[in-house]
mmCIF file of C-alpha atoms in Angstrom:
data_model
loop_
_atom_site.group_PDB
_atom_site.id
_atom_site.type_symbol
_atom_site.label_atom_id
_atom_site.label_comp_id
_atom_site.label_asym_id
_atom_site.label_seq_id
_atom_site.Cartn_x
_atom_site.Cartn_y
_atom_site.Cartn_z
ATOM 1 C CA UNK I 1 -86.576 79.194 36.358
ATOM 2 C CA UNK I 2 -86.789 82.842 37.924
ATOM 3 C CA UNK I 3 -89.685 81.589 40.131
ATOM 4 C CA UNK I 4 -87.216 79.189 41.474
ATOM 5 C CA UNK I 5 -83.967 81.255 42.071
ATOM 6 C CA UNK I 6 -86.242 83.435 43.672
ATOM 7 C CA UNK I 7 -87.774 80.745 46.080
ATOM 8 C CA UNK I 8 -86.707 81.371 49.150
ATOM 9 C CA UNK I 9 -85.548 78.527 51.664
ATOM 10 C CA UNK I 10 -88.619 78.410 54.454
ATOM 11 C CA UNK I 11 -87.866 80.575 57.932
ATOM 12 C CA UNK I 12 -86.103 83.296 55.522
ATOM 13 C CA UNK I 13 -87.961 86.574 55.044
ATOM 14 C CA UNK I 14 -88.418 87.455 51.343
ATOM 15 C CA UNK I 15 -86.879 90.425 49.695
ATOM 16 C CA UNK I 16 -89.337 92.945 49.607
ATOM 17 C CA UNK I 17 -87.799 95.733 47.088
ATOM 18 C CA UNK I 18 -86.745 95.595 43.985
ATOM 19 C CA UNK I 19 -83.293 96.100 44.332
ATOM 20 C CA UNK I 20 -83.315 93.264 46.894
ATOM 21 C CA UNK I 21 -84.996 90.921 44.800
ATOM 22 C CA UNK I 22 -82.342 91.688 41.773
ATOM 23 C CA UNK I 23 -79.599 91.564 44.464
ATOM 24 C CA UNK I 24 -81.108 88.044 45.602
ATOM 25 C CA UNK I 25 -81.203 86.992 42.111
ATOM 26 C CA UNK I 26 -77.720 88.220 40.982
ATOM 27 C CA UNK I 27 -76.434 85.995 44.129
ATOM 28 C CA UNK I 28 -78.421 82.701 42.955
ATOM 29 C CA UNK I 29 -76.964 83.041 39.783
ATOM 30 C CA UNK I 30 -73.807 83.180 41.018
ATOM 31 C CA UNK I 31 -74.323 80.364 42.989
ATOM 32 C CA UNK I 32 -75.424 78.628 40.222
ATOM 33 C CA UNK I 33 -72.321 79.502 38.241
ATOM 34 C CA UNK I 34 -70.121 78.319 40.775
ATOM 35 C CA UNK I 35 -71.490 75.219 41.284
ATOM 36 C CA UNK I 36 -71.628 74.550 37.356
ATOM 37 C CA UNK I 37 -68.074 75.483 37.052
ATOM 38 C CA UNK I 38 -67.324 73.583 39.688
ATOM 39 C CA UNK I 39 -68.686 70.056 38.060
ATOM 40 C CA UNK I 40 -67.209 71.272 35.004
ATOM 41 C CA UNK I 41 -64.135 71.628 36.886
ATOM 42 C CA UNK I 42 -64.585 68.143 38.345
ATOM 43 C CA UNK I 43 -65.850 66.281 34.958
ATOM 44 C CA UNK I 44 -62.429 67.881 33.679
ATOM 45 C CA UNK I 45 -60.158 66.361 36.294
ATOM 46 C CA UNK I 46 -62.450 63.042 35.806
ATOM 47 C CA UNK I 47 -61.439 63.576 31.472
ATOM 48 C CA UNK I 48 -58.070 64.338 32.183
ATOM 49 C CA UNK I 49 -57.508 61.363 34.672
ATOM 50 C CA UNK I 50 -58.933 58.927 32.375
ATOM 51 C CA UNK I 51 -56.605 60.432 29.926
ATOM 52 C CA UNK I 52 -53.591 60.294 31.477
ATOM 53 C CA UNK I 53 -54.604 56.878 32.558
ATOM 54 C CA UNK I 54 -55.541 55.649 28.992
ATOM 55 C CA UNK I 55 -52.200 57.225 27.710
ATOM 56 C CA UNK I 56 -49.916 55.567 30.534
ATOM 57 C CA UNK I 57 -51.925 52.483 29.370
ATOM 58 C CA UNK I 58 -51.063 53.042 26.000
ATOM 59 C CA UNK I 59 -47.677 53.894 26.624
ATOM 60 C CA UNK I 60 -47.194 50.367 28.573
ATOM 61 C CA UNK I 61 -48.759 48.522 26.018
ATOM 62 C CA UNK I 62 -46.370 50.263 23.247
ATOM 63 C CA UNK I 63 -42.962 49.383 25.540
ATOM 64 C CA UNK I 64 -44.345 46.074 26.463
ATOM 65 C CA UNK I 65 -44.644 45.599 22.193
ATOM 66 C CA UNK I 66 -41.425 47.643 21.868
ATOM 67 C CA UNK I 67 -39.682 45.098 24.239
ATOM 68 C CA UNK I 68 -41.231 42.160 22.723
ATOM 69 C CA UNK I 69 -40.147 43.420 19.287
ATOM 70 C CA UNK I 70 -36.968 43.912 20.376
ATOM 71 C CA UNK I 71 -36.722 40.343 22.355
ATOM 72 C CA UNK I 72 -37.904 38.673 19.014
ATOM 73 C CA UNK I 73 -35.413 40.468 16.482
ATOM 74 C CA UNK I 74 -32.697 39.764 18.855
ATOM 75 C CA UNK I 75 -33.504 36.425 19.352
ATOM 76 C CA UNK I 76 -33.891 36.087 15.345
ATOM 77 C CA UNK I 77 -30.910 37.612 15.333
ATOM 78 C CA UNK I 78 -28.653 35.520 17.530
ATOM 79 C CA UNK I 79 -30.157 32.389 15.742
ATOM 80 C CA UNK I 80 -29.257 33.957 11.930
ATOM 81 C CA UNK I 81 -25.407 34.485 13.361
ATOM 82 C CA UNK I 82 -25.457 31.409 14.930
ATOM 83 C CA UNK I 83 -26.818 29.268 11.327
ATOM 84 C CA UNK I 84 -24.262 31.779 9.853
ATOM 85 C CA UNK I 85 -21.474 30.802 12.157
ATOM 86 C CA UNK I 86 -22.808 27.003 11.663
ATOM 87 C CA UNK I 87 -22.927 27.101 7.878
ATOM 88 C CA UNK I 88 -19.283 28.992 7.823
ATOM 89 C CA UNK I 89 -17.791 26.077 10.115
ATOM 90 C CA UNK I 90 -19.544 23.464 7.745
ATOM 91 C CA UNK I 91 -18.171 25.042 4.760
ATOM 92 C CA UNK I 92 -14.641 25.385 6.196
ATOM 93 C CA UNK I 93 -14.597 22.040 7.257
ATOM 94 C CA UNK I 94 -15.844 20.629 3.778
ATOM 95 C CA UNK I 95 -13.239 22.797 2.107
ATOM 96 C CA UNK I 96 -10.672 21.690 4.569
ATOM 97 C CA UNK I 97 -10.785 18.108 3.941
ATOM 98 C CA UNK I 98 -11.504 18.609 -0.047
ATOM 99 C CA UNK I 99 -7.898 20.298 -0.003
ATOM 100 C CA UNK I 100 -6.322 17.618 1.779
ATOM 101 C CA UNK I 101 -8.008 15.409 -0.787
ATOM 102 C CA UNK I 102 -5.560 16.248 -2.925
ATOM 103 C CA UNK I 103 -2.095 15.666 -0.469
ATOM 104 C CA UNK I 104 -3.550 12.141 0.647
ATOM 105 C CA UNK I 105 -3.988 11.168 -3.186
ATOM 106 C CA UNK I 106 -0.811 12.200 -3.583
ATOM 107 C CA UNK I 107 0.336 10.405 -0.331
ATOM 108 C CA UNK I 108 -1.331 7.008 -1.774
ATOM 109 C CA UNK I 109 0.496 6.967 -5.158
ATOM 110 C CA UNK I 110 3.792 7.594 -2.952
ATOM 111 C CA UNK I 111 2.842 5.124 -0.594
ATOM 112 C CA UNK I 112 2.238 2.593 -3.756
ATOM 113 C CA UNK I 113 5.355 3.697 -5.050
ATOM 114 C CA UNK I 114 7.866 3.372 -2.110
ATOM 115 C CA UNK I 115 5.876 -0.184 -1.557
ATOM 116 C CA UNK I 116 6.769 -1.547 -4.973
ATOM 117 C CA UNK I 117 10.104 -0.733 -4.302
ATOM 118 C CA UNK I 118 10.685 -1.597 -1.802
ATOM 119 C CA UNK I 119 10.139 -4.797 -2.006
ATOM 120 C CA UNK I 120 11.317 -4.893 -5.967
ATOM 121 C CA UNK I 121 14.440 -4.796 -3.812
ATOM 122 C CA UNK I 122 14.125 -7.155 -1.399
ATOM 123 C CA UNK I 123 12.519 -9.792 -4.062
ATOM 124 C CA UNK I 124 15.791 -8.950 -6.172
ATOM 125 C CA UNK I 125 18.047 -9.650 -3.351
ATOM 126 C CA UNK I 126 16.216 -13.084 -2.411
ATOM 127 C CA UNK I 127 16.580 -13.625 -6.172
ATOM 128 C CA UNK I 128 20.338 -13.637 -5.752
ATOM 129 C CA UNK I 129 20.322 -15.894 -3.058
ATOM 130 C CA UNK I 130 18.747 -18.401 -4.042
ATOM 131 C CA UNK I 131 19.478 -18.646 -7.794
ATOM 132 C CA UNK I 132 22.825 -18.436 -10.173
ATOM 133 C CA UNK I 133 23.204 -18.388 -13.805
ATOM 134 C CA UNK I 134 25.408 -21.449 -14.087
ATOM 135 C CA UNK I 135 24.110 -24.157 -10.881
ATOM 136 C CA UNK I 136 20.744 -22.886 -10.582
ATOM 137 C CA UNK I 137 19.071 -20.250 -13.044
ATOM 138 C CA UNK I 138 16.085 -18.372 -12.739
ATOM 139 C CA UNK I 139 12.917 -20.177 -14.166
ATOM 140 C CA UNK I 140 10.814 -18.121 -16.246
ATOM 141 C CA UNK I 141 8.177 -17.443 -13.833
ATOM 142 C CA UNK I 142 10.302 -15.519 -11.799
ATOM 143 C CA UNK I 143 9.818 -12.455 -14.360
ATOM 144 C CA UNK I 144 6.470 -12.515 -12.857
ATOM 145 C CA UNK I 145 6.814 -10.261 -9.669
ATOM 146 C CA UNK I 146 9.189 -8.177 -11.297
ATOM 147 C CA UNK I 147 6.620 -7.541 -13.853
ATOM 148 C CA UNK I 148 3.722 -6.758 -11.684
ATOM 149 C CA UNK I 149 5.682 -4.382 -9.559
ATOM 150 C CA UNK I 150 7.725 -2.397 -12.327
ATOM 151 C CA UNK I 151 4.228 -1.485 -13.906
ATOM 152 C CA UNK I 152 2.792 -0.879 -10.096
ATOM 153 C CA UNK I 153 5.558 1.839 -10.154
ATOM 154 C CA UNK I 154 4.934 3.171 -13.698
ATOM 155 C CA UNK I 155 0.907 3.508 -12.930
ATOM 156 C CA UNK I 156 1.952 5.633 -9.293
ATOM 157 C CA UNK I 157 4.317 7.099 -10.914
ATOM 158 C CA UNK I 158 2.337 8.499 -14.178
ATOM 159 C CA UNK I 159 -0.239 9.277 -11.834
ATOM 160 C CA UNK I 160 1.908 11.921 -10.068
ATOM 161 C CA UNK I 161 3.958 13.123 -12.495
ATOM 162 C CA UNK I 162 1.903 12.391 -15.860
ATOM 163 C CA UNK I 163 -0.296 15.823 -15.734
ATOM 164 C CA UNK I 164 -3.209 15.926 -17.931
ATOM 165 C CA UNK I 165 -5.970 18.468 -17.943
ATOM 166 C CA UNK I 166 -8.697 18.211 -15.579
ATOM 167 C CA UNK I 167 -12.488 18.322 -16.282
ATOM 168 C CA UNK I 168 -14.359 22.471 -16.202
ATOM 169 C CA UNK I 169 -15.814 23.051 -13.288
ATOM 170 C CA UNK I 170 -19.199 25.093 -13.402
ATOM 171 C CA UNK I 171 -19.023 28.163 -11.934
ATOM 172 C CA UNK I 172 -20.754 28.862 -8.168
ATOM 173 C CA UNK I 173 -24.998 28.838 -8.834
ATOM 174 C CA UNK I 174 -26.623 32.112 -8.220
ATOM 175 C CA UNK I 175 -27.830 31.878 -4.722
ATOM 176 C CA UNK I 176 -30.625 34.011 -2.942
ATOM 177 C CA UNK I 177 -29.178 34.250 0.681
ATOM 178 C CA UNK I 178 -25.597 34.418 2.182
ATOM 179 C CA UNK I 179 -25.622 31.079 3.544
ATOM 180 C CA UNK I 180 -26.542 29.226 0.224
ATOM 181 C CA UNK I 181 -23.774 30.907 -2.140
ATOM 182 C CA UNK I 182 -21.705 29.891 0.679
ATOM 183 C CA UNK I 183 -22.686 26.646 0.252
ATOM 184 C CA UNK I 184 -22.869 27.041 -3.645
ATOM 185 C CA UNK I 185 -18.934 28.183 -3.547
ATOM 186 C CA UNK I 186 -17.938 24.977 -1.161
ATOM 187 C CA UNK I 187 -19.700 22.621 -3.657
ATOM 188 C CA UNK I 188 -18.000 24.236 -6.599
ATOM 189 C CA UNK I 189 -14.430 24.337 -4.692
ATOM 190 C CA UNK I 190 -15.466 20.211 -3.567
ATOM 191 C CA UNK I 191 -15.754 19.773 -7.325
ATOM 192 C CA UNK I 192 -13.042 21.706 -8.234
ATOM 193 C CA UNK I 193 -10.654 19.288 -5.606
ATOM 194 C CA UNK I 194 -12.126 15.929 -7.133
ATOM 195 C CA UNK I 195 -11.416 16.507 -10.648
ATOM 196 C CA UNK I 196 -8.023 17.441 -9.614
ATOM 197 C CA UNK I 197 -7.806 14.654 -7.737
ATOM 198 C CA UNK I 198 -9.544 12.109 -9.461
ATOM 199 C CA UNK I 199 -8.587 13.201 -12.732
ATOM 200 C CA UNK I 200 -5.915 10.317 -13.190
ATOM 201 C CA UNK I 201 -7.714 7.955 -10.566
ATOM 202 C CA UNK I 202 -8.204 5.317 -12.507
ATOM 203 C CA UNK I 203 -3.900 4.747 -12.837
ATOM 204 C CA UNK I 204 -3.527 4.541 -9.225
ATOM 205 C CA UNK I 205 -6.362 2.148 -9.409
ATOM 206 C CA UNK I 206 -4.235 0.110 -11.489
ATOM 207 C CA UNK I 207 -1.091 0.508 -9.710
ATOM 208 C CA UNK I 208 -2.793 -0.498 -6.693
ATOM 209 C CA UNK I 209 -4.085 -4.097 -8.355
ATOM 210 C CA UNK I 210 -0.630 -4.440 -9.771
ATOM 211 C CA UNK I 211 1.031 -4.097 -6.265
ATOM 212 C CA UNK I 212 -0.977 -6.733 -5.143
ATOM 213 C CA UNK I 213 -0.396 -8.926 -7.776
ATOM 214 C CA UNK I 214 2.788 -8.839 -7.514
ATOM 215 C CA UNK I 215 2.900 -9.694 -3.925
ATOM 216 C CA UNK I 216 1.131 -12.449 -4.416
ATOM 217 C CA UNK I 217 3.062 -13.887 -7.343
ATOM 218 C CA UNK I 218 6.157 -13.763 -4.971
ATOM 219 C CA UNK I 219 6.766 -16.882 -3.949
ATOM 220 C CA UNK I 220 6.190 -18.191 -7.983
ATOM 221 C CA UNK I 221 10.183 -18.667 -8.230
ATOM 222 C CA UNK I 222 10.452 -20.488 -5.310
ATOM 223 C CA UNK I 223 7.765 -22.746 -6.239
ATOM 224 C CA UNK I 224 8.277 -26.261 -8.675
ATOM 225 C CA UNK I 225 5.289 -26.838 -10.839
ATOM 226 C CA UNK I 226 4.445 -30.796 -10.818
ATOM 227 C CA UNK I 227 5.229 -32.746 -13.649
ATOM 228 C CA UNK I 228 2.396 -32.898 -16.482
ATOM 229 C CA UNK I 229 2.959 -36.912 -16.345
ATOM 230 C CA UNK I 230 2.848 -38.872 -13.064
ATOM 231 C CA UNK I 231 5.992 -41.491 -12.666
ATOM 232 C CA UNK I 232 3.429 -44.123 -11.822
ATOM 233 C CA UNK I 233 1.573 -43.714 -15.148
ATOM 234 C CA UNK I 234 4.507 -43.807 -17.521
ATOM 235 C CA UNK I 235 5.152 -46.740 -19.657
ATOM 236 C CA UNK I 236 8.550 -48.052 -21.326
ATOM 237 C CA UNK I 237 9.167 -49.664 -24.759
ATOM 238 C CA UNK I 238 9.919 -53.317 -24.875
ATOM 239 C CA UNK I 239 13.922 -53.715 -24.050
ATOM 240 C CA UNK I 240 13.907 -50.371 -21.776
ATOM 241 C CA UNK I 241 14.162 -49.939 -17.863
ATOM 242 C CA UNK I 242 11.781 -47.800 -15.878
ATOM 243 C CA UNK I 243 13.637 -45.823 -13.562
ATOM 244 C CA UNK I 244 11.448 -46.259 -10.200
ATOM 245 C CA UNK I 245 12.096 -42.554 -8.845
ATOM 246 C CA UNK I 246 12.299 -40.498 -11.508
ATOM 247 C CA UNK I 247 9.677 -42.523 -14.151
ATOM 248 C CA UNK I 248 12.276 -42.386 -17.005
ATOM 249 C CA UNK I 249 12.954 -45.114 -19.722
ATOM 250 C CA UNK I 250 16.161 -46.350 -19.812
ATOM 251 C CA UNK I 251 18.133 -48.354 -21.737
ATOM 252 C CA UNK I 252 18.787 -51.656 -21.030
ATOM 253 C CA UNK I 253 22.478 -52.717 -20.579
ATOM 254 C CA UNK I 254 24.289 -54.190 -23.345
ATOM 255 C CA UNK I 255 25.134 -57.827 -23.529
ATOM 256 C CA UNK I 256 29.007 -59.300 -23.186
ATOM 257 C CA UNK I 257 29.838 -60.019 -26.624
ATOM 258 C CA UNK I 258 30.648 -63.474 -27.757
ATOM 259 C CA UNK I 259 33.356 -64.602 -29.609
ATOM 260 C CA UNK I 260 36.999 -66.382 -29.846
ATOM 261 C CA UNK I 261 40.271 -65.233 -27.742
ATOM 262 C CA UNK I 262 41.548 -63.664 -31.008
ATOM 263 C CA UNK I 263 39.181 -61.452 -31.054
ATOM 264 C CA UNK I 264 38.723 -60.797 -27.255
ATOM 265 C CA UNK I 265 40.652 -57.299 -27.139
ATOM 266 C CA UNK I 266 38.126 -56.161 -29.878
ATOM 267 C CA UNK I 267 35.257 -56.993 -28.110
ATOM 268 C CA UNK I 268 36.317 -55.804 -24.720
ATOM 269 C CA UNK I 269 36.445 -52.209 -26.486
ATOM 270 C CA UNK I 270 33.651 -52.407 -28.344
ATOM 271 C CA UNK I 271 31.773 -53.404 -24.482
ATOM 272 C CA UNK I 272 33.210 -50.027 -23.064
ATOM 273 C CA UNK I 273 31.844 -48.414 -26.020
ATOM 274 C CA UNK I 274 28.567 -49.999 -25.533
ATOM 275 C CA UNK I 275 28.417 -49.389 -21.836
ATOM 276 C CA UNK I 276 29.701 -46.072 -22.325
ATOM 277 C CA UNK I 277 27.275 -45.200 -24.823
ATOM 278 C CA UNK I 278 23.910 -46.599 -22.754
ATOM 279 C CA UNK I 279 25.290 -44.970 -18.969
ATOM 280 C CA UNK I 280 25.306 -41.597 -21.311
ATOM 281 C CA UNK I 281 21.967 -42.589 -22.719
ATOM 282 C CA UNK I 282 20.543 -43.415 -18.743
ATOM 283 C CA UNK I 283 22.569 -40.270 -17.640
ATOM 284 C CA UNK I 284 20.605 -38.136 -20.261
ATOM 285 C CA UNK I 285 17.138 -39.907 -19.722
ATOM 286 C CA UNK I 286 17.334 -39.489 -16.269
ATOM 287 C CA UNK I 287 18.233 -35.786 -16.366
ATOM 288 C CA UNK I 288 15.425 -35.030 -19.070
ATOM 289 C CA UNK I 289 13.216 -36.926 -16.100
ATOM 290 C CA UNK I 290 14.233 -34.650 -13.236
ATOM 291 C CA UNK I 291 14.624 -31.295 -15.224
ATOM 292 C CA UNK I 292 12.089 -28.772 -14.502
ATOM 293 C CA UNK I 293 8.645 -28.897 -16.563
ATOM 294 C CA UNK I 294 8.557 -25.759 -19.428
ATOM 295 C CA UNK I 295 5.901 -23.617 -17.620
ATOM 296 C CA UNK I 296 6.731 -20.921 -20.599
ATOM 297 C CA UNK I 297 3.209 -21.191 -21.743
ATOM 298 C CA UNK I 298 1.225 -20.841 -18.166
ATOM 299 C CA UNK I 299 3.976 -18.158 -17.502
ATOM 300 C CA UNK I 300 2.309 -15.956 -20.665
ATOM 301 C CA UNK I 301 -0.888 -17.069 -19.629
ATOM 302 C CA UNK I 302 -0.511 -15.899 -16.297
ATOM 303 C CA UNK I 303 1.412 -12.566 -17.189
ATOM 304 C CA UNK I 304 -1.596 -11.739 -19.562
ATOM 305 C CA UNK I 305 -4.041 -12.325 -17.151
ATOM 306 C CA UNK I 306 -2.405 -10.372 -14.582
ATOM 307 C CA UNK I 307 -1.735 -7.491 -16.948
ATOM 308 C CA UNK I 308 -6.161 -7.487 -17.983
ATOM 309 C CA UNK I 309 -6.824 -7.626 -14.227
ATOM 310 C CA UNK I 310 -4.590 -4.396 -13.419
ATOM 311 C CA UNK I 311 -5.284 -2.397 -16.703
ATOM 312 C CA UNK I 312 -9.631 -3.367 -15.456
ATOM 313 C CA UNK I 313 -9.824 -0.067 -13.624
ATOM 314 C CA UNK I 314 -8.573 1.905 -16.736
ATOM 315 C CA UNK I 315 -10.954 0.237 -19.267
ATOM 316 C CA UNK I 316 -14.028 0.497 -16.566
ATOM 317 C CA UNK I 317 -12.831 4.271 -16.570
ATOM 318 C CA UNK I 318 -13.416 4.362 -20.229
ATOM 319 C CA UNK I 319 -16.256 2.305 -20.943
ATOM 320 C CA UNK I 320 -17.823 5.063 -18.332
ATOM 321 C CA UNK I 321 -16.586 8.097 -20.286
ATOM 322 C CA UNK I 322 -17.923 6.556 -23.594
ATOM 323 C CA UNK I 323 -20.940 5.135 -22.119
ATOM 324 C CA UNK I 324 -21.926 8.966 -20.713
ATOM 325 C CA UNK I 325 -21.107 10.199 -23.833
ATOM 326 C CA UNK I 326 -23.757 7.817 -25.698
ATOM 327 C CA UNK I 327 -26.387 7.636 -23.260
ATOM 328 C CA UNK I 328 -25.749 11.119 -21.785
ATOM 329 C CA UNK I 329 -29.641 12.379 -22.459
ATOM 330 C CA UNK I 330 -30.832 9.280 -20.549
ATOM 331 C CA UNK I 331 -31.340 10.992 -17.189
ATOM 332 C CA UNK I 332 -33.390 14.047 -18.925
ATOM 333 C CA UNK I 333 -35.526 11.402 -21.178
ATOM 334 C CA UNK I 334 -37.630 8.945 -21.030
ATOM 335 C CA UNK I 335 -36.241 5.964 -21.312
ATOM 336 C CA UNK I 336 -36.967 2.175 -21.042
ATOM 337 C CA UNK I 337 -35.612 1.104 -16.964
ATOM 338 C CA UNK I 338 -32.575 -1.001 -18.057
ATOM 339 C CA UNK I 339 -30.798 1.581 -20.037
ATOM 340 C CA UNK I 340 -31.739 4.456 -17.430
ATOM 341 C CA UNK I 341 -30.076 2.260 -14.564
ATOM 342 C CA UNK I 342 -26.923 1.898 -16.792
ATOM 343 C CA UNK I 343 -26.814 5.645 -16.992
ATOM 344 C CA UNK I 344 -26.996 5.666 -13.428
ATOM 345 C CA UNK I 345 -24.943 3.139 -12.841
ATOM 346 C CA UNK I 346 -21.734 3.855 -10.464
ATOM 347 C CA UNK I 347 -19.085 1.815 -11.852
ATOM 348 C CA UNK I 348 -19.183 3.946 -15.174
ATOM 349 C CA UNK I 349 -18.552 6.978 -13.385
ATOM 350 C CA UNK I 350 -14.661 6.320 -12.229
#
């Protein structure tokens, strides 16, 4: 290496002392250390460029991921509020018609109520109109309406005011998240309404069936029930007259008696007494013809039936409640098909 920092570029004499070859020397190797700082220098700025260049890289990449990060969680969070905001609407709405569950049940018995009365009244005052107690009395079937629509108002009526207690409600179900205890409280509040307001259900039920029985048995005073015998088919005993409109049997009229002018005053009275006697017997038989058929019996027949058909809610209600009480464990076990679709079955759960 000394043989080369001494070289001397060609055309340039060489140094001939000593002290100009260590002079020579001293400025090679300052040359040298120039030019070595200098590419140190330069492979520096080159390091420290790519630095600065991988850290403003790095630094881009990190806001880009910042930005992103921040994009998503907002995003996540605007859709959270909004299911939130959703699920609080829901439940508010649910809640909101579950509490006026309870005014429009109690609207309904009214309604039933005023109804019944309403036209209780107006049946009573077509009642007075068309019957009396001495020309024209009320037939027994007439009792019917009045029946149907006195217990229509006693069923609305014990619904509202007849207060029994209601069924426990369970208390809300743990929940792991806001928006299902939210949704845990509206079904428990939901439940809470129905068993207030179907706790007497099955009496407006049976009001309602009795209002509409009695409507239609309305017209039942107004109505004549046909005879149980047809005029055509009736036959008289030998020496009696058929009446030809109203079927009866009459008697025949008597004879003029027979006899000698002494006794003609006697026989004349004992004529009127005959003729009076048989026009009472025709006025009678004629009268028993035209009156009215007894429709007591169908009258019973009918009120019982009516009185099953409106009491049918109430015993479905309690066939249900004793039916869940005996097959309760059906659901949980295993059970043959038939009986487990019985436990399932609707109707027993009025």
């Amino acid at each position: 290496m000394s043989s080369r920092l001494l070289r001397l570029p060609r055309g340039l004499p060489r140094p001939a002392t000593k002290e100009e070859r260590a002079a020579f020397y001293a400025a090679r190797i300052a040359g040298a250390t120039a030019k070595y700082e200098a590419e140190l220098a330069e492979r520096a700025a080159v390091a420290a460029a790519a630095r600065t260049e991988r850290t403003a890289v790095a630094t881009a990449d990190r806001t880009e991921r910042a930005a992103v990060l921040d994009a998503d969680r907002a995003e996540g969070k605007a859709d959270l509020d909004a299911d939130r905001a959703s699920a609080a609407a829901f439940s508010d709405a649910i809640m909101t018609v579950a509490k006026g569950g309870i005014d429009r049940a109690r609207a309904s018995a009214e309604f039933v109520q005023k109804g019944a009365t309403a036209i209780f009244a107006l049946y009573t005052g077509a009642l007075t109109l068309a019957f009396s107690v001495t020309d024209n009395p009320l037939p027994a079937r007439g009792i019917l309406p009045s029946l149907f629509l006195g217990f229509a108002i006693l069923l609305a009526t014990a619904y509202l005011a007849f207060l029994t207690r209601g069924n426990k409600v369970k208390e809300p179900a743990d929940a792991s998240g806001t928006p299902q205890a939210q949704l845990n409280r509206t079904r428990t509040f939901v439940a809470w309404t129905n068993t207030s307001v179907l706790n007497r259900a099955p009496l407006l039920r049976c009001a309602v069936v009795a209002l509409g029985i009695g409507v239609v048995s309305l017209p039942a005073p107004f109505l004549t029930p046909p005879s149980h015998q047809p005029v055509a088919s009736i036959v008289c005993s030998t020496g009696q007259e058929k009446d030809p409109t109203s079927g009866a049997c009459l008697a025949a009229w008597p004879s003029v008696p027979t006899g000698t002018a002494a006794d003609a005053p006697l026989r004349q009275k004992l004529y009127e007494a005959q003729l009076a006697e048989v026009t009472a017997s025709r006025a009678s038989a004629r009268s028993g013809a035209t009156a009215a058929p007894d429709d007591t019996s169908w009258v019973i027949a009918a009120a019982a039936i009516g009185l099953f058909l409106i009491f049918v809610p109430l015993l479905l209600a309690g066939l249900g409640i004793a039916f869940r009480k005996l097959f309760g464990k059906l659901k949980n076990a295993e059970a043959p098909g038939f009986l487990s679709t019985l436990a399932n079955f609707s109707p027993f759960k009025w």
